[in-house]
Amino acid sequence: DAGVIQSPRHEVTEMGQEVTLRCKPISGHDYLFWYRQTMMRGLELLIYFNNNVPIDDSGMPEDRFSAKMPNASFSTLKIQPSEPRDSAVYFCASSFLFGGTEAFFGQGTRLTVV
Amino acid sequence: QQQVKQSPQSLIVQKGGISIINCAYENTAFDYFPWYQQFPGKGPALLIAIRPDVSEKKEGRFTISFNKSAKQFSLHIMDSQPGDSATYFCAASISGGAQKLVFGQGTRLTINP
């Protein structure tokens, strides 16, 4: 398996634009997580899904952020409209339901909002 | 109460030395404590993990020490090597697994040759 695949690796966008980050979890994994990493706040869990259903979105910072998982092999994190303070590295991770003690992270998307 | 506090923020160790990173938590419901290692440009990867029913776990040069009464745990890297230079994150969860991990702020470790 190629691991968790995220795209794009880098995204530069102007303030006010819509940004969509994409994630393909490891095949067979039941959980999918979206994290944000910044120098100030470290790694924060934004939202996670179990079997494509959002379980906890309490980490989503504002209504400008939304996430979907239309099927077991694809998820998106959308920011609309984007703001400079959204600049961060966004990670997607996945894990098994049973015995799932390891979250496997993708390589991340570095988002810069100018 | 959901926080995990990690120290130091950065650490420089000579090759062959022992690297020690500490974490403290408040929530006694945490029941799973992993350490993740992150290299520049990569996502974090699980290094080693412990549950509160044991006080120590060792895997190769990496050891977790866990003090339940003090609500503290630490990572020890023996015989530190330049290839160990990375950012290390402690984490905790109440799910017994990877769900809803709460991460520490991270420690940037540099091993000088």
PDB file of C-alpha atoms in Angstrom:
ATOM      1  CA  ASP A   1       0.000   0.000   0.000  1.00  0.00           C
ATOM      2  CA  ALA A   2       1.266   3.485  -0.824  1.00  0.00           C
ATOM      3  CA  GLY A   3       0.165   4.884   2.509  1.00  0.00           C
ATOM      4  CA  VAL A   4      -2.078   7.882   3.061  1.00  0.00           C
ATOM      5  CA  ILE A   5      -1.990  10.086  -0.013  1.00  0.00           C
ATOM      6  CA  GLN A   6      -2.662  13.799   0.190  1.00  0.00           C
ATOM      7  CA  SER A   7      -2.923  16.356  -2.579  1.00  0.00           C
ATOM      8  CA  PRO A   8      -1.769  18.892  -3.344  1.00  0.00           C
ATOM      9  CA  ARG A   9       1.526  18.908  -1.436  1.00  0.00           C
ATOM     10  CA  HIS A  10       1.666  22.698  -1.582  1.00  0.00           C
ATOM     11  CA  GLU A  11      -1.070  25.242  -2.129  1.00  0.00           C
ATOM     12  CA  VAL A  12      -0.723  29.002  -2.354  1.00  0.00           C
ATOM     13  CA  THR A  13      -3.937  30.936  -2.621  1.00  0.00           C
ATOM     14  CA  GLU A  14      -5.218  34.442  -2.166  1.00  0.00           C
ATOM     15  CA  MET A  15      -7.310  35.484   0.778  1.00  0.00           C
ATOM     16  CA  GLY A  16     -10.988  34.930   0.099  1.00  0.00           C
ATOM     17  CA  GLN A  17     -10.489  32.045  -2.286  1.00  0.00           C
ATOM     18  CA  GLU A  18     -11.846  28.550  -1.754  1.00  0.00           C
ATOM     19  CA  VAL A  19      -9.297  25.855  -0.975  1.00  0.00           C
ATOM     20  CA  THR A  20      -9.892  22.111  -1.195  1.00  0.00           C
ATOM     21  CA  LEU A  21      -7.475  19.611   0.274  1.00  0.00           C
ATOM     22  CA  ARG A  22      -7.750  15.950  -0.653  1.00  0.00           C
ATOM     23  CA  CYS A  23      -6.939  12.687   1.076  1.00  0.00           C
ATOM     24  CA  LYS A  24      -6.917   9.018   0.154  1.00  0.00           C
ATOM     25  CA  PRO A  25      -6.664   6.846   3.280  1.00  0.00           C
ATOM     26  CA  ILE A  26      -5.020   3.445   3.472  1.00  0.00           C
ATOM     27  CA  SER A  27      -7.319   0.812   2.031  1.00  0.00           C
ATOM     28  CA  GLY A  28      -9.292  -0.999   4.725  1.00  0.00           C
ATOM     29  CA  HIS A  29      -8.837   1.629   7.396  1.00  0.00           C
ATOM     30  CA  ASP A  30     -12.013   2.587   9.230  1.00  0.00           C
ATOM     31  CA  TYR A  31     -10.982   5.923  10.702  1.00  0.00           C
ATOM     32  CA  LEU A  32      -9.878   9.069   8.924  1.00  0.00           C
ATOM     33  CA  PHE A  33      -8.509  12.137  10.714  1.00  0.00           C
ATOM     34  CA  TRP A  34      -7.742  15.676   9.625  1.00  0.00           C
ATOM     35  CA  TYR A  35      -5.068  17.516  11.626  1.00  0.00           C
ATOM     36  CA  ARG A  36      -3.628  21.005  11.343  1.00  0.00           C
ATOM     37  CA  GLN A  37      -0.048  21.788  12.328  1.00  0.00           C
ATOM     38  CA  THR A  38       1.220  25.284  13.143  1.00  0.00           C
ATOM     39  CA  MET A  39       4.178  26.549  15.106  1.00  0.00           C
ATOM     40  CA  MET A  40       1.917  28.256  17.621  1.00  0.00           C
ATOM     41  CA  ARG A  41      -0.652  25.528  18.231  1.00  0.00           C
ATOM     42  CA  GLY A  42       1.194  22.355  17.269  1.00  0.00           C
ATOM     43  CA  LEU A  43      -0.854  19.424  15.954  1.00  0.00           C
ATOM     44  CA  GLU A  44      -4.586  19.891  16.370  1.00  0.00           C
ATOM     45  CA  LEU A  45      -7.293  17.385  15.497  1.00  0.00           C
ATOM     46  CA  LEU A  46      -9.896  19.120  13.348  1.00  0.00           C
ATOM     47  CA  ILE A  47     -12.350  16.316  12.600  1.00  0.00           C
ATOM     48  CA  TYR A  48     -12.476  12.556  12.314  1.00  0.00           C
ATOM     49  CA  PHE A  49     -14.647  10.052  10.504  1.00  0.00           C
ATOM     50  CA  ASN A  50     -15.559   6.452  11.241  1.00  0.00           C
ATOM     51  CA  ASN A  51     -16.782   4.429   8.269  1.00  0.00           C
ATOM     52  CA  ASN A  52     -17.265   7.660   6.303  1.00  0.00           C
ATOM     53  CA  VAL A  53     -19.439   9.244   9.017  1.00  0.00           C
ATOM     54  CA  PRO A  54     -18.188  12.372  10.826  1.00  0.00           C
ATOM     55  CA  ILE A  55     -17.866  11.498  14.513  1.00  0.00           C
ATOM     56  CA  ASP A  56     -16.341  14.583  16.092  1.00  0.00           C
ATOM     57  CA  ASP A  57     -15.865  17.950  14.424  1.00  0.00           C
ATOM     58  CA  SER A  58     -15.299  19.918  17.618  1.00  0.00           C
ATOM     59  CA  GLY A  59     -11.819  20.882  16.446  1.00  0.00           C
ATOM     60  CA  MET A  60     -13.010  22.596  13.291  1.00  0.00           C
ATOM     61  CA  PRO A  61     -12.132  26.230  13.963  1.00  0.00           C
ATOM     62  CA  GLU A  62     -14.939  28.005  12.146  1.00  0.00           C
ATOM     63  CA  ASP A  63     -17.840  27.528   9.789  1.00  0.00           C
ATOM     64  CA  ARG A  64     -15.451  28.380   6.980  1.00  0.00           C
ATOM     65  CA  PHE A  65     -14.067  24.875   7.392  1.00  0.00           C
ATOM     66  CA  SER A  66     -15.932  21.812   6.181  1.00  0.00           C
ATOM     67  CA  ALA A  67     -14.981  18.194   5.588  1.00  0.00           C
ATOM     68  CA  LYS A  68     -16.597  15.365   3.710  1.00  0.00           C
ATOM     69  CA  MET A  69     -15.967  11.699   3.168  1.00  0.00           C
ATOM     70  CA  PRO A  70     -18.174  10.541   0.293  1.00  0.00           C
ATOM     71  CA  ASN A  71     -16.678   7.051   0.270  1.00  0.00           C
ATOM     72  CA  ALA A  72     -14.126   4.905   2.056  1.00  0.00           C
ATOM     73  CA  SER A  73     -11.277   5.952  -0.200  1.00  0.00           C
ATOM     74  CA  PHE A  74     -11.635   9.717  -0.383  1.00  0.00           C
ATOM     75  CA  SER A  75     -12.030  12.734   1.865  1.00  0.00           C
ATOM     76  CA  THR A  76     -11.846  16.483   1.383  1.00  0.00           C
ATOM     77  CA  LEU A  77     -11.235  19.416   3.685  1.00  0.00           C
ATOM     78  CA  LYS A  78     -12.554  22.691   2.323  1.00  0.00           C
ATOM     79  CA  ILE A  79     -11.891  26.224   3.495  1.00  0.00           C
ATOM     80  CA  GLN A  80     -14.177  28.900   2.110  1.00  0.00           C
ATOM     81  CA  PRO A  81     -13.289  31.729   2.241  1.00  0.00           C
ATOM     82  CA  SER A  82      -9.638  31.259   3.146  1.00  0.00           C
ATOM     83  CA  GLU A  83      -7.786  33.706   5.405  1.00  0.00           C
ATOM     84  CA  PRO A  84      -4.055  34.247   6.054  1.00  0.00           C
ATOM     85  CA  ARG A  85      -4.395  32.727   9.535  1.00  0.00           C
ATOM     86  CA  ASP A  86      -5.403  29.429   7.894  1.00  0.00           C
ATOM     87  CA  SER A  87      -1.826  29.059   6.663  1.00  0.00           C
ATOM     88  CA  ALA A  88      -0.552  25.786   8.100  1.00  0.00           C
ATOM     89  CA  VAL A  89       0.327  22.222   7.225  1.00  0.00           C
ATOM     90  CA  TYR A  90      -2.775  20.050   7.041  1.00  0.00           C
ATOM     91  CA  PHE A  91      -2.381  16.329   7.640  1.00  0.00           C
ATOM     92  CA  CYS A  92      -4.709  13.508   6.906  1.00  0.00           C
ATOM     93  CA  ALA A  93      -4.298  10.248   8.827  1.00  0.00           C
ATOM     94  CA  SER A  94      -6.089   6.912   8.954  1.00  0.00           C
ATOM     95  CA  SER A  95      -6.257   3.909  11.259  1.00  0.00           C
ATOM     96  CA  PHE A  96      -8.000   0.599  11.809  1.00  0.00           C
ATOM     97  CA  LEU A  97     -11.063   0.343  14.032  1.00  0.00           C
ATOM     98  CA  PHE A  98     -10.010  -2.755  15.911  1.00  0.00           C
ATOM     99  CA  GLY A  99      -6.549  -2.745  17.418  1.00  0.00           C
ATOM    100  CA  GLY A 100      -6.045   0.581  15.726  1.00  0.00           C
ATOM    101  CA  THR A 101      -3.368   2.001  17.918  1.00  0.00           C
ATOM    102  CA  GLU A 102      -1.425   3.710  15.161  1.00  0.00           C
ATOM    103  CA  ALA A 103      -2.536   6.682  13.114  1.00  0.00           C
ATOM    104  CA  PHE A 104      -0.800   6.598   9.727  1.00  0.00           C
ATOM    105  CA  PHE A 105      -0.174  10.123   8.503  1.00  0.00           C
ATOM    106  CA  GLY A 106       0.110  11.424   4.981  1.00  0.00           C
ATOM    107  CA  GLN A 107       2.882  13.801   3.977  1.00  0.00           C
ATOM    108  CA  GLY A 108       0.676  16.816   4.480  1.00  0.00           C
ATOM    109  CA  THR A 109      -0.450  19.795   2.437  1.00  0.00           C
ATOM    110  CA  ARG A 110       1.354  23.045   3.135  1.00  0.00           C
ATOM    111  CA  LEU A 111      -1.225  25.810   2.685  1.00  0.00           C
ATOM    112  CA  THR A 112      -0.211  29.431   2.324  1.00  0.00           C
ATOM    113  CA  VAL A 113      -2.917  32.064   2.148  1.00  0.00           C
ATOM    114  CA  VAL A 114      -1.625  35.467   1.007  1.00  0.00           C
TER     115      VAL A 114
ATOM    116  CA  GLN B   1      -7.481  19.256  31.133  1.00  0.00           C
ATOM    117  CA  GLN B   2      -7.180  17.927  27.621  1.00  0.00           C
ATOM    118  CA  GLN B   3      -3.671  19.275  27.241  1.00  0.00           C
ATOM    119  CA  VAL B   4      -0.434  17.381  27.110  1.00  0.00           C
ATOM    120  CA  LYS B   5       2.546  19.544  28.045  1.00  0.00           C
ATOM    121  CA  GLN B   6       5.889  18.666  26.497  1.00  0.00           C
ATOM    122  CA  SER B   7       9.403  19.838  27.303  1.00  0.00           C
ATOM    123  CA  PRO B   8      11.912  20.919  26.234  1.00  0.00           C
ATOM    124  CA  GLN B   9      10.975  22.698  22.998  1.00  0.00           C
ATOM    125  CA  SER B  10      14.388  21.976  21.567  1.00  0.00           C
ATOM    126  CA  LEU B  11      17.258  19.728  22.564  1.00  0.00           C
ATOM    127  CA  ILE B  12      20.799  19.305  21.348  1.00  0.00           C
ATOM    128  CA  VAL B  13      22.643  16.106  22.232  1.00  0.00           C
ATOM    129  CA  GLN B  14      26.023  14.784  21.241  1.00  0.00           C
ATOM    130  CA  LYS B  15      26.232  11.582  19.247  1.00  0.00           C
ATOM    131  CA  GLY B  16      26.189   8.624  21.595  1.00  0.00           C
ATOM    132  CA  GLY B  17      24.480  10.538  24.362  1.00  0.00           C
ATOM    133  CA  ILE B  18      21.044  10.049  25.911  1.00  0.00           C
ATOM    134  CA  SER B  19      18.148  12.217  24.745  1.00  0.00           C
ATOM    135  CA  ILE B  20      15.310  12.723  27.214  1.00  0.00           C
ATOM    136  CA  ILE B  21      11.977  14.345  26.413  1.00  0.00           C
ATOM    137  CA  ASN B  22       9.274  14.787  29.032  1.00  0.00           C
ATOM    138  CA  CYS B  23       5.492  15.062  28.927  1.00  0.00           C
ATOM    139  CA  ALA B  24       2.849  15.716  31.559  1.00  0.00           C
ATOM    140  CA  TYR B  25      -0.910  15.392  31.449  1.00  0.00           C
ATOM    141  CA  GLU B  26      -3.896  16.180  33.641  1.00  0.00           C
ATOM    142  CA  ASN B  27      -6.704  14.016  32.346  1.00  0.00           C
ATOM    143  CA  THR B  28      -6.617  10.734  34.267  1.00  0.00           C
ATOM    144  CA  ALA B  29      -8.939   9.199  31.668  1.00  0.00           C
ATOM    145  CA  PHE B  30      -6.062   9.053  29.177  1.00  0.00           C
ATOM    146  CA  ASP B  31      -5.222   5.401  28.625  1.00  0.00           C
ATOM    147  CA  TYR B  32      -2.846   5.370  25.685  1.00  0.00           C
ATOM    148  CA  PHE B  33       0.400   7.314  25.343  1.00  0.00           C
ATOM    149  CA  PRO B  34       2.261   7.179  22.024  1.00  0.00           C
ATOM    150  CA  TRP B  35       5.325   9.006  20.814  1.00  0.00           C
ATOM    151  CA  TYR B  36       5.500  10.145  17.198  1.00  0.00           C
ATOM    152  CA  GLN B  37       8.607  11.071  15.217  1.00  0.00           C
ATOM    153  CA  GLN B  38       8.476  13.608  12.411  1.00  0.00           C
ATOM    154  CA  PHE B  39      11.176  14.377   9.846  1.00  0.00           C
ATOM    155  CA  PRO B  40      11.083  17.634   7.840  1.00  0.00           C
ATOM    156  CA  GLY B  41       8.552  17.501   5.032  1.00  0.00           C
ATOM    157  CA  LYS B  42       7.010  14.279   6.314  1.00  0.00           C
ATOM    158  CA  GLY B  43       4.021  13.370   8.410  1.00  0.00           C
ATOM    159  CA  PRO B  44       4.450  12.106  11.973  1.00  0.00           C
ATOM    160  CA  ALA B  45       5.055   8.371  12.341  1.00  0.00           C
ATOM    161  CA  LEU B  46       4.475   6.202  15.403  1.00  0.00           C
ATOM    162  CA  LEU B  47       7.704   5.460  17.246  1.00  0.00           C
ATOM    163  CA  ILE B  48       6.660   3.693  20.429  1.00  0.00           C
ATOM    164  CA  ALA B  49       3.627   3.655  22.718  1.00  0.00           C
ATOM    165  CA  ILE B  50       2.673   2.642  26.250  1.00  0.00           C
ATOM    166  CA  ARG B  51      -0.449   1.973  28.275  1.00  0.00           C
ATOM    167  CA  PRO B  52      -0.759   3.004  31.938  1.00  0.00           C
ATOM    168  CA  ASP B  53      -0.650  -0.537  33.269  1.00  0.00           C
ATOM    169  CA  VAL B  54       3.123  -0.711  32.740  1.00  0.00           C
ATOM    170  CA  SER B  55       5.845   1.636  33.936  1.00  0.00           C
ATOM    171  CA  GLU B  56       8.333   1.130  31.134  1.00  0.00           C
ATOM    172  CA  LYS B  57       8.485  -0.063  27.560  1.00  0.00           C
ATOM    173  CA  LYS B  58      11.628  -0.533  25.541  1.00  0.00           C
ATOM    174  CA  GLU B  59      12.065  -0.973  21.821  1.00  0.00           C
ATOM    175  CA  GLY B  60      15.665  -0.989  20.692  1.00  0.00           C
ATOM    176  CA  ARG B  61      17.283   2.306  21.697  1.00  0.00           C
ATOM    177  CA  PHE B  62      13.926   3.888  22.538  1.00  0.00           C
ATOM    178  CA  THR B  63      12.339   3.628  25.999  1.00  0.00           C
ATOM    179  CA  ILE B  64       9.171   5.127  27.428  1.00  0.00           C
ATOM    180  CA  SER B  65       9.067   5.628  31.194  1.00  0.00           C
ATOM    181  CA  PHE B  66       5.610   6.128  32.656  1.00  0.00           C
ATOM    182  CA  ASN B  67       4.748   7.497  36.103  1.00  0.00           C
ATOM    183  CA  LYS B  68       1.016   7.180  36.636  1.00  0.00           C
ATOM    184  CA  SER B  69       0.927   8.865  40.045  1.00  0.00           C
ATOM    185  CA  ALA B  70       2.823  11.885  38.762  1.00  0.00           C
ATOM    186  CA  LYS B  71       0.909  11.882  35.477  1.00  0.00           C
ATOM    187  CA  GLN B  72       4.147  12.087  33.551  1.00  0.00           C
ATOM    188  CA  PHE B  73       5.855  10.076  30.859  1.00  0.00           C
ATOM    189  CA  SER B  74       9.117  10.447  29.053  1.00  0.00           C
ATOM    190  CA  LEU B  75      11.011   9.241  26.016  1.00  0.00           C
ATOM    191  CA  HIS B  76      14.621   8.183  26.367  1.00  0.00           C
ATOM    192  CA  ILE B  77      16.795   7.687  23.304  1.00  0.00           C
ATOM    193  CA  MET B  78      19.947   5.800  24.149  1.00  0.00           C
ATOM    194  CA  ASP B  79      23.120   6.085  22.061  1.00  0.00           C
ATOM    195  CA  SER B  80      21.575   8.962  20.107  1.00  0.00           C
ATOM    196  CA  GLN B  81      22.539   9.084  16.429  1.00  0.00           C
ATOM    197  CA  PRO B  82      22.458  11.924  13.866  1.00  0.00           C
ATOM    198  CA  GLY B  83      19.653  10.036  12.099  1.00  0.00           C
ATOM    199  CA  ASP B  84      17.522  10.535  15.220  1.00  0.00           C
ATOM    200  CA  SER B  85      17.462  14.279  14.547  1.00  0.00           C
ATOM    201  CA  ALA B  86      13.759  15.027  14.125  1.00  0.00           C
ATOM    202  CA  THR B  87      10.788  16.520  15.935  1.00  0.00           C
ATOM    203  CA  TYR B  88       9.238  14.271  18.574  1.00  0.00           C
ATOM    204  CA  PHE B  89       5.652  14.531  19.764  1.00  0.00           C
ATOM    205  CA  CYS B  90       4.133  12.888  22.776  1.00  0.00           C
ATOM    206  CA  ALA B  91       0.410  12.264  22.652  1.00  0.00           C
ATOM    207  CA  ALA B  92      -2.448  10.805  24.664  1.00  0.00           C
ATOM    208  CA  SER B  93      -5.939   9.515  24.061  1.00  0.00           C
ATOM    209  CA  ILE B  94      -8.868   8.160  26.032  1.00  0.00           C
ATOM    210  CA  SER B  95      -9.860   5.709  23.372  1.00  0.00           C
ATOM    211  CA  GLY B  96      -7.034   3.279  23.977  1.00  0.00           C
ATOM    212  CA  GLY B  97      -5.979   3.850  20.422  1.00  0.00           C
ATOM    213  CA  ALA B  98      -5.413   6.357  17.664  1.00  0.00           C
ATOM    214  CA  GLN B  99      -8.767   8.116  17.954  1.00  0.00           C
ATOM    215  CA  LYS B 100      -8.772  11.691  19.249  1.00  0.00           C
ATOM    216  CA  LEU B 101      -5.062  11.891  19.953  1.00  0.00           C
ATOM    217  CA  VAL B 102      -4.039  15.004  21.890  1.00  0.00           C
ATOM    218  CA  PHE B 103      -0.498  15.991  20.976  1.00  0.00           C
ATOM    219  CA  GLY B 104       2.183  17.815  22.912  1.00  0.00           C
ATOM    220  CA  GLN B 105       3.843  20.851  21.346  1.00  0.00           C
ATOM    221  CA  GLY B 106       6.805  18.879  20.043  1.00  0.00           C
ATOM    222  CA  THR B 107      10.542  18.786  20.723  1.00  0.00           C
ATOM    223  CA  ARG B 108      13.052  19.485  18.009  1.00  0.00           C
ATOM    224  CA  LEU B 109      15.954  17.135  18.652  1.00  0.00           C
ATOM    225  CA  THR B 110      19.343  17.698  17.068  1.00  0.00           C
ATOM    226  CA  ILE B 111      22.082  15.114  17.430  1.00  0.00           C
ATOM    227  CA  ASN B 112      25.529  16.572  16.779  1.00  0.00           C
ATOM    228  CA  PRO B 113      28.038  14.212  15.150  1.00  0.00           C
TER     229      PRO B 113
END
